[in-house]
GROMACS .gro file of C-alpha atoms in nm:
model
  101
    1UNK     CA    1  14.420  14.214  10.281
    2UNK     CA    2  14.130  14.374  10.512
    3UNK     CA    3  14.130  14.620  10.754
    4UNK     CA    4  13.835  14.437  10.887
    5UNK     CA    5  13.801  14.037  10.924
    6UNK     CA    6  13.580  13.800  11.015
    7UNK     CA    7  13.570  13.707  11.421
    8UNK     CA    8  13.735  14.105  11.451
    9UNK     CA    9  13.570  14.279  11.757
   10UNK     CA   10  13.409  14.634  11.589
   11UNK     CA   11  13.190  14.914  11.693
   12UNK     CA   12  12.944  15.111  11.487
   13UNK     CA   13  13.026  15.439  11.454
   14UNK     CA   14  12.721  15.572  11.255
   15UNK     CA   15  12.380  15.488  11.238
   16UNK     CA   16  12.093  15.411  11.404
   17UNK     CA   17  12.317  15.176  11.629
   18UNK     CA   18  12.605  15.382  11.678
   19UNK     CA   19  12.775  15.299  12.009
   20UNK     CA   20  12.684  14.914  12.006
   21UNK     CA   21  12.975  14.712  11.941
   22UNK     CA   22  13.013  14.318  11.850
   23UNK     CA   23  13.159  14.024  11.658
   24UNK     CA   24  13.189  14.067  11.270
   25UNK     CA   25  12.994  13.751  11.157
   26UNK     CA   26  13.039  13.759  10.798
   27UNK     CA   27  13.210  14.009  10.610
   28UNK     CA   28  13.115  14.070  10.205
   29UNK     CA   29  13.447  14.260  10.013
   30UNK     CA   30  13.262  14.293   9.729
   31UNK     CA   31  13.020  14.491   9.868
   32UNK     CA   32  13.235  14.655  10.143
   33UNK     CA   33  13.007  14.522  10.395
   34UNK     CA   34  12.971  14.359  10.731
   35UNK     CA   35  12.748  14.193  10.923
   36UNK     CA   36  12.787  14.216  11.319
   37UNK     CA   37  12.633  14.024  11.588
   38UNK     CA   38  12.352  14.209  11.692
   39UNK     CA   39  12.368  14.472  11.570
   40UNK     CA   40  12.126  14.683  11.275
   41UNK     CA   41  11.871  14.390  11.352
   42UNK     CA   42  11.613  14.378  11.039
   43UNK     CA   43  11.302  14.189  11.000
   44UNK     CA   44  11.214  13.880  10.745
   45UNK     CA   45  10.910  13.782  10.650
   46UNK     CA   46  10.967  13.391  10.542
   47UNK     CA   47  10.724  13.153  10.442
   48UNK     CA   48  10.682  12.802  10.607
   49UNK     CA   49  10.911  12.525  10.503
   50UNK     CA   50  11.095  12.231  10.632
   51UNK     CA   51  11.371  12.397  10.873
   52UNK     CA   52  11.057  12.653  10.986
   53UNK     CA   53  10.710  12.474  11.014
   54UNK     CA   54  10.556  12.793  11.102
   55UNK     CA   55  10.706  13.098  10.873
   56UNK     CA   56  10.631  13.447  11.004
   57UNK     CA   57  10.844  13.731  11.075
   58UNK     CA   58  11.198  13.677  11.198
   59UNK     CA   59  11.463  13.930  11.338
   60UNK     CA   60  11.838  13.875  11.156
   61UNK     CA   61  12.150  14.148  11.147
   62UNK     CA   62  12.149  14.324  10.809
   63UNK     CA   63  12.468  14.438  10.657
   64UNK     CA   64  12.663  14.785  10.742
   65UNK     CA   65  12.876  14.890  10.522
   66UNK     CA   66  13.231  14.913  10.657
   67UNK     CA   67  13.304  15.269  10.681
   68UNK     CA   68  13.091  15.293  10.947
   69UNK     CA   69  13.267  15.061  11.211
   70UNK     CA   70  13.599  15.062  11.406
   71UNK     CA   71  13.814  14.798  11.513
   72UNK     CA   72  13.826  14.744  11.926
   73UNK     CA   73  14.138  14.683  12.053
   74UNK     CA   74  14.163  14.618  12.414
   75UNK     CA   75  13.815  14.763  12.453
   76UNK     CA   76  13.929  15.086  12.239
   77UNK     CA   77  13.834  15.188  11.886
   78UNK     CA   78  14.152  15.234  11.670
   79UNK     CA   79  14.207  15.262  11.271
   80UNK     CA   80  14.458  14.971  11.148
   81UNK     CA   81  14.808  15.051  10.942
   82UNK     CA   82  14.960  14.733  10.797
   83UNK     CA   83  15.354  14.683  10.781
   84UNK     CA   84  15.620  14.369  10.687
   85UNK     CA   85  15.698  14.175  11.000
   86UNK     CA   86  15.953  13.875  10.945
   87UNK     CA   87  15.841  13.897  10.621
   88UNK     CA   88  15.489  13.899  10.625
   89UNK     CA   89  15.225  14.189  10.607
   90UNK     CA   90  15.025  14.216  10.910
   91UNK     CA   91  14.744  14.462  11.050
   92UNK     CA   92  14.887  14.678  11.366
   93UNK     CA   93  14.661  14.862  11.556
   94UNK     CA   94  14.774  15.308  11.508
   95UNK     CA   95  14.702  15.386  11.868
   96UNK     CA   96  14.895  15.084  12.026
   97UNK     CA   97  15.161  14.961  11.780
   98UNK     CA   98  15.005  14.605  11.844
   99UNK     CA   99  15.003  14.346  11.580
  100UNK     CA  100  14.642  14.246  11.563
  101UNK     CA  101  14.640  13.939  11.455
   0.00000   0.00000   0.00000
């Protein structure tokens, strides 16, 4: 199980957009990385083809890894503890006590 899931609401926390803070698109465990909504915005040179008559260079969100963003909770950043609830593992928030899910 992840600390960090896809749809999770994160902030960066290092980098050259620490502060920002949006909606884990994707996230690759493999890799430990993430890739959040507008956030570390790189640009892609693509050549033309069928879905993109004209090519050129196109803005995306490149991957961060995942040390260096923290779940929001109610609009606060806050590390995540799992425990057994009813019988199932779940992600709680440490500041709170919340389950997250």
């Amino acid at each position: 199980m992840r600390k960090i899931k896809k749809n999770d609401n994160v902030q960066i926390i290092a980098g050259k957009d620490k502060g920002k803070s949006g909606k884990v698109l994707h996230v690759d465990a493999a890799k430990d990385r993430v890739i959040v909504e507008g956030c570390n915005m790189v640009q892609k040179h693509q050549k033309p083809s069928p879905q993109n008559q004209n090519g050129g260079i196109v803005s995306k969100e490149g991957s961060i890894h995942v040390s260096n963003v923290a779940l929001l909770v109610n609009g606060e950043r806050t590390k995540v503890g799992f425990e057994l609830r009813d019988g199932k593992k779940v992600r709680v928030a440490k500041k709170s006590g919340k389950v997250i899910d």
